[in-house]
Coordinates of C-alpha atoms in Angstrom, one line a residue:
M795 CA 9.4 7.5 4.0
N796 CA 10.3 3.7 4.9
D797 CA 14.1 3.4 5.8
E798 CA 14.7 1.0 2.9
A799 CA 15.6 4.3 1.5
T800 CA 17.9 4.7 2.8
T801 CA 20.0 1.8 1.0
M802 CA 20.5 2.4 -2.3
S803 CA 23.8 2.7 -4.6
D804 CA 26.8 4.0 -3.9
E805 CA 25.2 6.9 -7.2
Q806 CA 22.1 7.9 -4.8
E807 CA 23.3 7.8 -1.4
T808 CA 23.6 11.5 -2.7
I809 CA 19.8 11.9 -2.4
D810 CA 18.0 12.3 0.9
P811 CA 15.2 10.6 2.1
V812 CA 13.3 14.1 1.9
T813 CA 14.8 14.5 -1.3
L814 CA 13.2 11.9 -2.5
E815 CA 10.2 11.5 -1.4
I816 CA 9.5 15.2 -2.9
L817 CA 11.3 14.1 -5.7
R818 CA 8.5 11.0 -5.9
N819 CA 5.7 12.9 -5.9
Q820 CA 6.6 15.3 -8.2
L821 CA 7.1 13.4 -10.8
E822 CA 3.8 11.2 -10.0
S823 CA 2.0 14.4 -10.0
V824 CA 3.5 15.3 -13.2
A825 CA 2.0 11.3 -14.3
T826 CA -0.9 12.9 -12.7
E827 CA -1.6 15.6 -14.1
M828 CA -1.3 13.9 -17.7
G829 CA -4.2 12.5 -16.4
H830 CA -6.2 15.7 -16.5
V831 CA -4.9 16.6 -19.4
L832 CA -5.8 14.1 -21.2
I833 CA -9.4 13.8 -19.8
R834 CA -10.3 17.1 -20.0
G835 CA -9.6 17.9 -23.3
A836 CA -10.8 14.8 -25.2
Y837 CA -14.1 14.3 -26.5
S838 CA -15.2 10.7 -26.5
P839 CA -17.3 10.2 -23.9
N840 CA -15.6 6.7 -23.3
I841 CA -12.8 8.6 -22.7
K842 CA -13.9 12.7 -20.9
E843 CA -16.6 10.9 -19.1
R844 CA -15.4 7.0 -18.6
Q845 CA -11.4 7.8 -18.0
D846 CA -10.7 4.9 -20.3
C847 CA -7.0 6.4 -20.8
S848 CA -4.0 6.1 -18.7
T849 CA -0.2 7.9 -18.4
A850 CA 2.4 7.3 -17.2
L851 CA 6.0 8.3 -17.2
F852 CA 9.8 7.0 -18.6
D853 CA 13.0 7.4 -18.0
A854 CA 15.1 8.1 -21.4
S855 CA 16.3 3.8 -21.6
G856 CA 12.5 2.9 -21.1
R857 CA 12.1 2.1 -17.5
M858 CA 8.5 3.9 -16.3
V859 CA 9.7 6.0 -13.7
A860 CA 5.9 7.4 -12.7
Q861 CA 2.2 6.0 -13.4
A862 CA -1.5 7.5 -12.6
E863 CA -3.4 5.4 -10.8
H864 CA -5.4 4.5 -14.0
I865 CA -6.2 1.3 -15.9
P866 CA -4.3 -1.9 -14.8
V867 CA -4.5 -4.1 -18.5
H868 CA -2.9 -0.7 -19.7
L869 CA 0.0 0.3 -17.6
G870 CA 1.8 -2.9 -17.4
A871 CA 2.0 -3.4 -20.8
M872 CA 3.2 0.4 -21.4
P873 CA 6.7 -0.6 -21.2
D874 CA 6.6 -2.7 -24.4
A875 CA 5.4 0.3 -26.2
V876 CA 7.7 2.0 -25.2
D877 CA 10.6 -1.0 -25.5
I878 CA 9.4 -0.5 -29.5
V879 CA 9.8 2.9 -29.8
L880 CA 13.1 2.8 -29.0
Q881 CA 14.9 0.6 -30.8
K882 CA 13.5 3.5 -34.0
D883 CA 16.0 5.6 -33.4
P884 CA 13.6 8.5 -31.4
K885 CA 14.9 12.2 -31.4
P886 CA 13.8 15.9 -29.4
G887 CA 9.8 16.4 -30.8
D888 CA 9.1 12.9 -31.2
V889 CA 5.4 11.5 -31.2
F890 CA 5.3 8.1 -32.4
I891 CA 1.8 6.5 -32.1
V892 CA 1.4 2.0 -31.7
N893 CA -1.5 0.2 -31.4
D894 CA -0.3 -3.5 -33.2
P895 CA -0.2 -6.0 -30.0
F896 CA 2.7 -8.2 -32.2
A897 CA 4.5 -4.5 -31.3
G898 CA 4.6 -2.8 -28.5
G899 CA 0.7 -3.0 -28.0
T900 CA -2.1 -4.8 -26.3
H901 CA -5.5 -4.7 -28.6
L902 CA -6.4 -2.7 -31.6
P903 CA -8.8 0.2 -30.0
D904 CA -5.6 1.2 -27.1
I905 CA -4.0 3.9 -29.0
T906 CA -0.6 4.6 -27.4
L907 CA 1.8 8.2 -27.9
V908 CA 4.8 8.0 -26.7
S909 CA 7.2 11.8 -26.9
T910 CA 10.6 11.9 -26.1
I911 CA 11.1 14.5 -23.2
A912 CA 14.0 16.7 -24.3
P913 CA 13.8 19.9 -22.4
N914 CA 16.3 21.2 -23.7
D915 CA 17.3 19.4 -26.8
E916 CA 18.1 16.4 -25.2
V917 CA 15.7 13.0 -24.7
I918 CA 15.9 12.3 -20.9
G919 CA 12.9 10.5 -20.6
Y920 CA 9.5 9.6 -22.3
A921 CA 5.3 11.5 -21.8
V922 CA 3.3 8.6 -22.7
S923 CA -0.5 8.1 -22.8
R924 CA -2.4 5.2 -23.2
A925 CA -6.1 5.3 -24.6
H926 CA -9.1 3.4 -26.0
H927 CA -10.6 4.6 -28.5
A928 CA -14.4 4.4 -29.6
D929 CA -13.2 3.5 -32.9
V930 CA -10.5 2.3 -35.0
G931 CA -12.0 1.0 -38.1
G932 CA -12.4 -3.2 -38.9
S933 CA -15.5 -5.1 -39.3
S934 CA -18.0 -3.6 -36.7
P935 CA -18.8 0.0 -35.3
G936 CA -16.9 -0.1 -32.5
S937 CA -13.6 -2.6 -33.3
M938 CA -14.4 -5.6 -31.1
P939 CA -16.7 -7.6 -33.1
P940 CA -16.9 -11.1 -31.4
G941 CA -16.1 -13.4 -33.9
A942 CA -13.0 -11.8 -35.6
Q943 CA -10.4 -14.3 -36.6
E944 CA -8.1 -12.4 -37.5
I945 CA -6.8 -9.4 -36.5
Y946 CA -7.9 -7.7 -39.7
E947 CA -11.1 -7.1 -38.8
E948 CA -11.1 -5.8 -35.3
G949 CA -9.0 -2.5 -37.5
L950 CA -6.4 -0.2 -38.4
R951 CA -2.8 -1.8 -37.2
L952 CA -0.4 1.0 -36.1
P953 CA 2.9 -0.4 -35.7
A954 CA 5.4 2.8 -33.9
V955 CA 5.8 5.2 -36.8
R956 CA 6.2 8.8 -36.2
L957 CA 3.0 11.3 -35.5
V958 CA 5.1 14.4 -34.6
D959 CA 8.3 14.4 -37.1
G960 CA 10.5 16.4 -34.6
G961 CA 7.4 18.7 -34.1
E962 CA 6.9 18.7 -37.5
P963 CA 2.6 16.2 -37.7
N964 CA 3.6 14.1 -40.1
E965 CA 0.3 14.6 -42.3
A966 CA 0.9 11.6 -43.6
V967 CA -0.1 9.6 -40.1
H968 CA -3.3 11.7 -39.3
D969 CA -4.6 11.1 -43.5
L970 CA -4.2 7.0 -42.9
I971 CA -6.0 7.4 -39.9
R972 CA -8.5 9.6 -40.4
A973 CA -9.5 7.5 -43.9
N974 CA -9.6 4.1 -41.7
V975 CA -12.2 5.2 -38.8
R976 CA -15.5 4.8 -38.6
T977 CA -15.8 8.8 -36.5
P978 CA -13.3 10.7 -37.9
D979 CA -13.1 13.9 -36.1
E980 CA -13.8 12.2 -33.1
R981 CA -10.2 10.4 -33.2
E982 CA -8.8 13.5 -34.0
A983 CA -10.3 15.8 -31.3
D984 CA -8.5 12.5 -28.7
L985 CA -5.1 11.9 -30.3
R986 CA -5.2 15.8 -29.8
A987 CA -5.5 15.5 -26.0
Q988 CA -3.5 12.2 -25.9
R989 CA -0.4 15.0 -27.8
A990 CA -1.2 17.5 -24.7
A991 CA -0.9 15.5 -21.7
N992 CA 2.7 14.4 -23.3
A993 CA 3.2 18.0 -24.0
R994 CA 2.6 19.5 -20.7
A995 CA 4.9 16.4 -19.3
E996 CA 7.6 18.2 -20.9
E997 CA 6.7 21.7 -19.2
R998 CA 6.4 20.4 -16.3
I999 CA 9.9 18.1 -16.6
G1000 CA 11.0 20.8 -17.3
E1001 CA 10.5 23.1 -14.9
L1002 CA 11.8 20.6 -12.0
L1003 CA 14.9 20.3 -14.3
E1004 CA 15.3 23.5 -13.7
E1005 CA 14.9 23.7 -10.0
H1006 CA 17.3 19.4 -9.4
G1007 CA 19.3 19.6 -12.4
S1008 CA 20.7 16.4 -12.5
T1009 CA 19.6 15.6 -8.8
L1010 CA 15.8 14.8 -11.0
L1011 CA 18.0 12.7 -13.3
D1012 CA 19.7 10.6 -10.3
A1013 CA 15.7 10.7 -8.8
F1014 CA 15.0 8.1 -11.5
D1015 CA 16.7 5.3 -10.8
A1016 CA 16.6 5.8 -6.6
V1017 CA 12.8 5.9 -6.8
I1018 CA 12.9 2.4 -9.0
E1019 CA 15.8 1.6 -6.3
Y1020 CA 13.1 1.8 -3.8
S1021 CA 10.5 1.0 -4.5
R1022 CA 12.0 -3.0 -6.2
E1023 CA 13.5 -3.1 -2.6
R1024 CA 9.8 -2.9 -0.8
V1025 CA 8.3 -5.0 -2.5
E1026 CA 12.0 -7.0 -2.8
A1027 CA 11.2 -7.2 0.8
E1028 CA 7.4 -8.1 0.8
L1029 CA 7.7 -11.0 -1.2
D1030 CA 10.7 -12.0 0.8
A1031 CA 8.0 -12.1 3.4
L1032 CA 5.5 -14.3 2.1
P1033 CA 5.7 -19.1 2.6
D1034 CA 8.0 -19.7 -0.5
G1035 CA 6.6 -22.9 -2.7
M1036 CA 4.4 -23.6 -5.6
Y1037 CA 1.1 -22.5 -5.8
R1038 CA -1.0 -23.4 -8.9
A1039 CA -4.8 -23.3 -9.6
Q1040 CA -6.3 -23.5 -13.4
D1041 CA -9.7 -21.4 -14.9
I1042 CA -11.2 -21.1 -18.1
L1043 CA -12.3 -18.7 -20.9
E1044 CA -16.4 -19.4 -21.9
G1045 CA -15.9 -19.0 -26.0
D1046 CA -13.5 -17.5 -27.6
G1047 CA -16.5 -16.5 -30.4
V1048 CA -16.7 -18.9 -32.9
T1049 CA -17.4 -22.3 -30.7
D1050 CA -18.1 -22.2 -27.3
D1051 CA -15.5 -25.0 -26.4
D1052 CA -14.3 -23.9 -22.7
I1053 CA -10.3 -22.0 -23.0
P1054 CA -8.4 -23.6 -19.8
I1055 CA -6.7 -21.2 -18.9
E1056 CA -3.4 -22.6 -15.6
V1057 CA -1.0 -21.0 -13.9
A1058 CA 2.3 -22.5 -11.5
I1059 CA 3.9 -19.3 -9.7
T1060 CA 7.0 -19.4 -7.7
I1061 CA 7.4 -18.0 -4.8
D1062 CA 11.3 -18.6 -3.4
G1063 CA 12.3 -15.1 -1.7
A1064 CA 12.2 -12.4 -3.2
S1065 CA 11.1 -12.7 -6.3
I1066 CA 7.7 -14.3 -7.6
A1067 CA 8.1 -16.4 -11.4
V1068 CA 4.9 -17.0 -12.9
D1069 CA 4.4 -19.7 -15.8
F1070 CA 1.0 -19.9 -17.7
A1071 CA 2.0 -23.2 -19.6
G1072 CA -0.5 -25.5 -19.3
T1073 CA -3.0 -22.7 -20.4
A1074 CA -4.7 -23.4 -24.1
D1075 CA -3.5 -22.9 -27.2
Q1076 CA -4.2 -19.9 -29.1
V1077 CA -8.2 -19.8 -29.9
A1078 CA -9.3 -19.0 -33.7
G1079 CA -11.5 -16.0 -32.2
N1080 CA -10.2 -13.2 -30.6
L1081 CA -9.8 -14.3 -26.9
N1082 CA -5.6 -14.8 -28.0
A1083 CA -4.1 -11.7 -25.8
P1084 CA -0.6 -10.9 -26.2
L1085 CA 1.9 -11.2 -23.1
S1086 CA 1.9 -7.9 -22.6
V1087 CA -1.2 -8.4 -21.2
A1088 CA -0.7 -11.0 -18.9
K1089 CA 2.1 -9.6 -17.4
S1090 CA 0.3 -6.7 -16.8
A1091 CA -2.3 -9.1 -14.7
V1092 CA 0.1 -11.1 -13.2
Y1093 CA 1.9 -7.5 -12.2
F1094 CA -1.8 -6.5 -10.3
V1095 CA -2.5 -8.9 -8.2
V1096 CA 1.5 -8.4 -6.7
R1097 CA 1.2 -5.2 -6.5
A1098 CA -2.3 -6.2 -4.7
I1099 CA -1.2 -8.6 -2.3
T1100 CA 1.8 -7.3 -1.5
D1101 CA 1.7 -3.3 -0.2
P1102 CA -0.8 -1.3 -2.8
E1103 CA 0.9 1.9 -1.5
I1104 CA 4.3 1.3 -3.1
P1105 CA 4.8 2.8 -6.0
P1106 CA 4.2 1.8 -8.8
N1107 CA 7.1 2.6 -11.2
H1108 CA 9.4 0.1 -13.2
G1109 CA 10.9 -1.7 -10.0
C1110 CA 7.2 -3.0 -8.8
Y1111 CA 8.2 -5.1 -11.5
E1112 CA 11.2 -6.4 -11.4
P1113 CA 11.5 -9.0 -9.4
V1114 CA 8.5 -10.6 -10.8
S1115 CA 9.1 -13.3 -13.8
V1116 CA 6.1 -13.3 -16.0
S1117 CA 6.0 -16.4 -18.8
A1118 CA 3.5 -18.7 -21.4
P1119 CA 5.5 -20.7 -24.0
D1120 CA 4.7 -19.2 -28.1
G1121 CA 1.6 -20.7 -29.6
L1122 CA -0.5 -20.5 -26.7
V1123 CA -3.6 -18.2 -25.8
L1124 CA -1.7 -15.9 -23.6
N1125 CA 1.3 -15.5 -26.5
P1126 CA -0.4 -15.8 -29.7
D1127 CA 1.9 -15.8 -32.9
A1128 CA 0.2 -13.0 -35.2
P1129 CA -2.3 -12.8 -36.7
A1130 CA -4.0 -14.0 -34.5
A1131 CA -7.7 -12.1 -33.2
V1132 CA -6.9 -10.5 -30.2
V1133 CA -9.3 -7.6 -29.4
G1134 CA -11.5 -9.8 -26.6
G1135 CA -7.6 -10.8 -24.5
N1136 CA -7.0 -7.3 -23.7
V1137 CA -10.5 -7.0 -22.2
E1138 CA -11.5 -10.7 -21.0
T1139 CA -9.2 -13.1 -20.9
S1140 CA -6.7 -10.5 -18.7
Q1141 CA -10.4 -11.3 -16.2
R1142 CA -9.4 -14.2 -15.8
V1143 CA -5.6 -14.5 -16.0
M1144 CA -6.3 -12.2 -12.8
D1145 CA -8.6 -14.6 -11.0
V1146 CA -6.2 -18.0 -11.5
T1147 CA -3.2 -15.4 -10.0
L1148 CA -5.3 -14.7 -6.4
A1149 CA -6.9 -18.3 -6.8
A1150 CA -3.7 -19.3 -6.7
L1151 CA -1.9 -17.4 -4.2
A1152 CA -4.7 -17.6 -1.7
T1153 CA -3.6 -20.9 -0.8
A1154 CA -0.1 -18.4 0.2
V1155 CA -1.8 -15.4 1.3
P1156 CA -5.5 -15.8 2.7
D1157 CA -5.7 -13.2 4.4
R1158 CA -5.1 -11.0 1.4
V1159 CA -7.0 -12.9 -1.1
P1160 CA -10.9 -11.7 -1.9
A1161 CA -13.5 -13.8 -3.0
G1162 CA -14.3 -13.7 -6.7
G1163 CA -15.0 -11.5 -8.4
Q1164 CA -17.1 -10.4 -11.5
G1165 CA -15.3 -11.3 -13.7
T1166 CA -15.6 -10.1 -17.0
M1167 CA -15.1 -6.3 -18.0
N1168 CA -19.2 -6.2 -20.2
N1169 CA -18.3 -5.1 -23.0
L1170 CA -21.4 -3.3 -24.5
I1171 CA -20.6 -1.6 -27.7
I1172 CA -23.6 -0.1 -30.3
G1173 CA -22.8 1.8 -33.5
D1174 CA -23.7 2.6 -36.7
R1175 CA -22.3 1.2 -40.1
T1176 CA -22.6 4.6 -41.4
G1177 CA -20.4 6.5 -38.7
D1178 CA -22.6 8.8 -36.7
F1179 CA -22.2 7.3 -33.5
T1180 CA -20.0 4.8 -31.9
Y1181 CA -20.9 3.8 -27.8
Y1182 CA -18.7 2.1 -26.0
E1183 CA -19.1 0.4 -22.5
T1184 CA -17.9 -1.6 -19.7
I1185 CA -20.0 -2.1 -17.1
G1186 CA -19.2 -3.0 -13.3
G1187 CA -20.7 -5.7 -11.5
G1188 CA -20.5 -7.3 -8.2
F1189 CA -16.1 -7.1 -6.4
G1190 CA -16.0 -10.5 -4.1
A1191 CA -15.9 -10.7 -0.6
R1192 CA -13.0 -10.3 1.3
P1193 CA -11.4 -12.1 4.6
G1194 CA -13.2 -9.4 6.9
K1195 CA -15.5 -7.1 4.8
D1196 CA -18.7 -7.5 2.3
G1197 CA -18.3 -7.3 -1.0
M1198 CA -17.8 -3.7 -3.0
D1199 CA -21.4 -3.5 -5.4
G1200 CA -21.9 -2.0 -8.4
V1201 CA -18.0 -1.6 -9.3
Q1202 CA -15.4 -2.3 -11.4
V1203 CA -13.5 -4.7 -10.7
G1204 CA -9.6 -6.5 -11.6
M1205 CA -7.7 -5.0 -14.1
T1206 CA -10.5 -1.4 -15.5
N1207 CA -10.7 1.1 -13.1
T1208 CA -13.0 3.5 -15.3
L1209 CA -15.6 5.3 -14.5
N1210 CA -19.8 4.8 -16.1
T1211 CA -20.6 7.3 -18.5
P1212 CA -23.8 9.2 -16.9
V1213 CA -27.1 8.6 -18.1
E1214 CA -27.2 12.3 -19.2
A1215 CA -23.8 12.2 -20.9
M1216 CA -24.9 9.6 -22.7
E1217 CA -28.7 9.8 -23.9
T1218 CA -27.1 13.5 -25.1
E1219 CA -24.1 12.5 -27.3
Y1220 CA -25.6 8.8 -28.2
P1221 CA -29.3 8.1 -30.6
L1222 CA -29.5 6.1 -26.6
R1223 CA -32.1 6.0 -24.3
V1224 CA -31.5 4.0 -20.3
K1225 CA -34.6 2.2 -19.1
R1226 CA -33.4 0.7 -16.4
Y1227 CA -29.9 2.0 -14.2
A1228 CA -29.6 -0.5 -11.3
L1229 CA -28.1 -3.4 -8.8
R1230 CA -30.0 -6.5 -8.9
P1231 CA -30.8 -8.1 -5.9
S1232 CA -29.6 -10.8 -3.9
S1233 CA -26.3 -11.3 -6.7
G1234 CA -24.1 -11.2 -4.4
G1235 CA -22.9 -14.6 -3.4
D1236 CA -23.9 -15.0 0.6
G1237 CA -21.4 -15.7 3.1
R1238 CA -19.9 -14.4 6.2
Y1239 CA -19.0 -11.7 4.4
R1240 CA -21.3 -10.8 1.2
G1241 CA -19.9 -11.0 -2.1
G1242 CA -21.0 -7.4 -3.9
L1243 CA -24.6 -7.0 -5.9
G1244 CA -24.4 -6.9 -9.6
L1245 CA -25.3 -4.4 -11.9
E1246 CA -28.9 -4.4 -14.5
R1247 CA -28.0 -1.7 -17.8
T1248 CA -31.0 -1.2 -20.5
V1249 CA -31.2 0.9 -23.1
T1250 CA -33.6 1.4 -25.8
V1251 CA -32.0 1.9 -29.5
E1252 CA -33.4 4.9 -31.4
T1253 CA -32.3 3.8 -34.6
D1254 CA -31.0 0.8 -36.6
A1255 CA -27.9 0.2 -35.4
T1256 CA -25.5 -2.9 -34.6
V1257 CA -24.8 -4.1 -30.7
S1258 CA -21.5 -5.8 -29.9
L1259 CA -21.6 -7.6 -26.7
L1260 CA -17.6 -9.3 -25.1
T1261 CA -18.7 -11.1 -21.9
E1262 CA -17.7 -13.5 -19.7
R1263 CA -19.5 -15.6 -16.3
R1264 CA -22.2 -16.0 -18.0
R1265 CA -22.2 -19.7 -17.1
T1266 CA -19.5 -20.6 -14.4
A1267 CA -20.4 -18.7 -11.6
P1268 CA -17.5 -16.5 -10.0
A1269 CA -16.2 -18.4 -7.4
G1270 CA -17.2 -18.7 -3.2
I1271 CA -13.5 -18.9 -0.4
D1272 CA -14.2 -20.4 1.9
G1273 CA -17.1 -22.0 2.0
G1274 CA -19.0 -18.4 1.1
E1275 CA -21.1 -19.2 -2.0
D1276 CA -21.0 -18.0 -5.5
G1277 CA -21.9 -14.7 -7.1
A1278 CA -24.9 -14.6 -9.6
T1279 CA -24.1 -15.0 -13.0
G1280 CA -24.7 -12.5 -16.4
E1281 CA -26.9 -12.8 -18.7
N1282 CA -27.5 -10.7 -21.9
L1283 CA -30.8 -9.6 -22.8
V1284 CA -31.8 -7.9 -27.4
D1285 CA -35.7 -7.4 -26.5
G1286 CA -35.9 -10.2 -23.4
E1287 CA -34.2 -12.7 -25.4
P1288 CA -31.1 -13.4 -24.3
V1289 CA -28.7 -13.7 -26.4
P1290 CA -24.7 -15.5 -26.1
A1291 CA -21.7 -13.9 -24.3
K1292 CA -20.1 -12.6 -27.1
A1293 CA -22.4 -11.8 -30.6
S1294 CA -23.0 -9.0 -32.3
V1295 CA -27.1 -8.5 -33.5
D1296 CA -27.9 -6.1 -35.5
V1297 CA -31.1 -4.3 -34.6
E1298 CA -33.6 -2.0 -35.3
A1299 CA -35.2 1.3 -34.0
G1300 CA -36.6 0.5 -30.6
S1301 CA -34.8 -2.5 -29.5
T1302 CA -33.6 -2.8 -25.7
V1303 CA -30.2 -4.7 -25.1
S1304 CA -29.7 -5.4 -21.6
V1305 CA -26.3 -6.1 -19.4
R1306 CA -26.9 -7.9 -16.6
T1307 CA -23.5 -8.7 -14.7
P1308 CA -22.4 -11.4 -12.4
G1309 CA -22.1 -10.7 -8.6
G1310 CA -19.0 -11.6 -5.9
G1311 CA -18.7 -13.8 -4.6
G1312 CA -19.7 -14.3 -0.7
H1313 CA -16.4 -15.6 2.1
G1314 CA -16.2 -17.7 4.5
D1315 CA -19.8 -20.0 6.1
P1316 CA -22.9 -18.4 5.9
A1317 CA -24.1 -19.2 9.1
E1318 CA -21.8 -16.9 10.5
R1319 CA -23.4 -13.6 9.1
D1320 CA -24.1 -11.1 11.9
P1321 CA -27.4 -10.7 12.0
G1322 CA -27.4 -7.3 12.3
A1323 CA -25.8 -7.8 9.2
R1324 CA -28.4 -10.0 7.1
E1325 CA -31.2 -7.1 7.9
C1326 CA -29.1 -4.0 7.0
D1327 CA -29.4 -6.7 4.0
R1328 CA -33.0 -7.3 3.7
R1329 CA -33.0 -3.0 4.7
D1330 CA -30.8 -2.2 1.5
G1331 CA -32.7 -4.1 -1.1
K1332 CA -29.3 -6.4 -1.1
V1333 CA -31.6 -9.7 -0.9
D1334 CA -34.7 -10.0 -3.2
E1335 CA -37.6 -11.8 -0.5
R1336 CA -40.0 -12.3 -3.4

């Protein structure tokens, strides 16, 4: 336990450091167990195999107390969902459902359940689970239409409403959901898993309350204060100043025009202010992102450049402010399309924020990673199946180490769908799944390799792609070379970064993901490391 844990406010000094550490770990264990329950109870491969979900605990005032280490883009945005629920006068036994990006959500496929924790009929906190549902209606299977220009095209939009009212299921809401999605049984099963995860949290918190009494509630404040103090100490050690960077998104699915993302970061003592005022106005297509998505990306970067071991909770975010004027691509007005903002724009926000801070802390910032989630959606319009996956790529080389090959980078932290599960659940066959030689940027330290995933679709279907870094490469740093750009192919023919294509049975879809940028002068790479690259097939010698 860090000595800083003893510098608490007066009401928290009654919790000794050992007890606080025990309680902190118990709370984090509850959040983690929630995730296990959700993953094991889910029906869709996207949740049970890829683990595209997140869980967290909040106190009665809506502050995050503990979170499981799941999906970064989910976790930083969860507080907005809880804030919306607090306005609805929640009572014991209530479970709220919300996915509205303009009122607590991020994009429509991410459905959040917020349940009251009231083991003694008094609300002392909230259990929150967020999961990406493989279809929530809309104009195309998978609810991620690349050419969408209004949120109405993207699926069923749910403001915060009671899914369970005082312990009684609200069947009208269930009926509404079933009537508006392509795979209603799968949706019901996944929502049951989320409810079970939240219920487990109330059960475990009740046990902790019996064990610790009011000390547990004091610990909510104490763990938040502990994290805040540690983050402030880390920020205070960084060089004060203003740091700027800019990057682009490669079109919005309606046009191919570049979309500038600009940031100005001010470090002033123990605080950091991140301003996106120079960013483009909201666009016609679906790369608009609610401000909560930008917050998630910034929070992720701040944790990465300070100390990732600091317990993640509300205290980590108190010293961080994030702003963007209304009407920008990072703070759009309704009814803007937003489904790509959560998955692709979030990645670019992370990239540009890291790039700005590379000047302040060059020893902590890697070269550019793949910068995209490589979203692939395949489904049929009859509702028989909907497959969704984000595909890994190259992680940028680090100041003292090579990048990682074929991993999820940045704002997602999912697994891949195992080939066996994919071929069992869907009319799909995986023809190729391999690393892309020579896709990582050269340097003193080499960038990670991208992947190639080729799938044969065994029935007529719609293929949707939401991808980035197809024409702008992940950047090398400190003299390192850029990583390779990605590529999308249908039956061997290139298709745009954002595309929806109707295919016939027997068609193949290939996604070749970007590699990571290199770090440092390639001339300084160790000869032994180059021999390992050759022997391991990381470089194409043809």
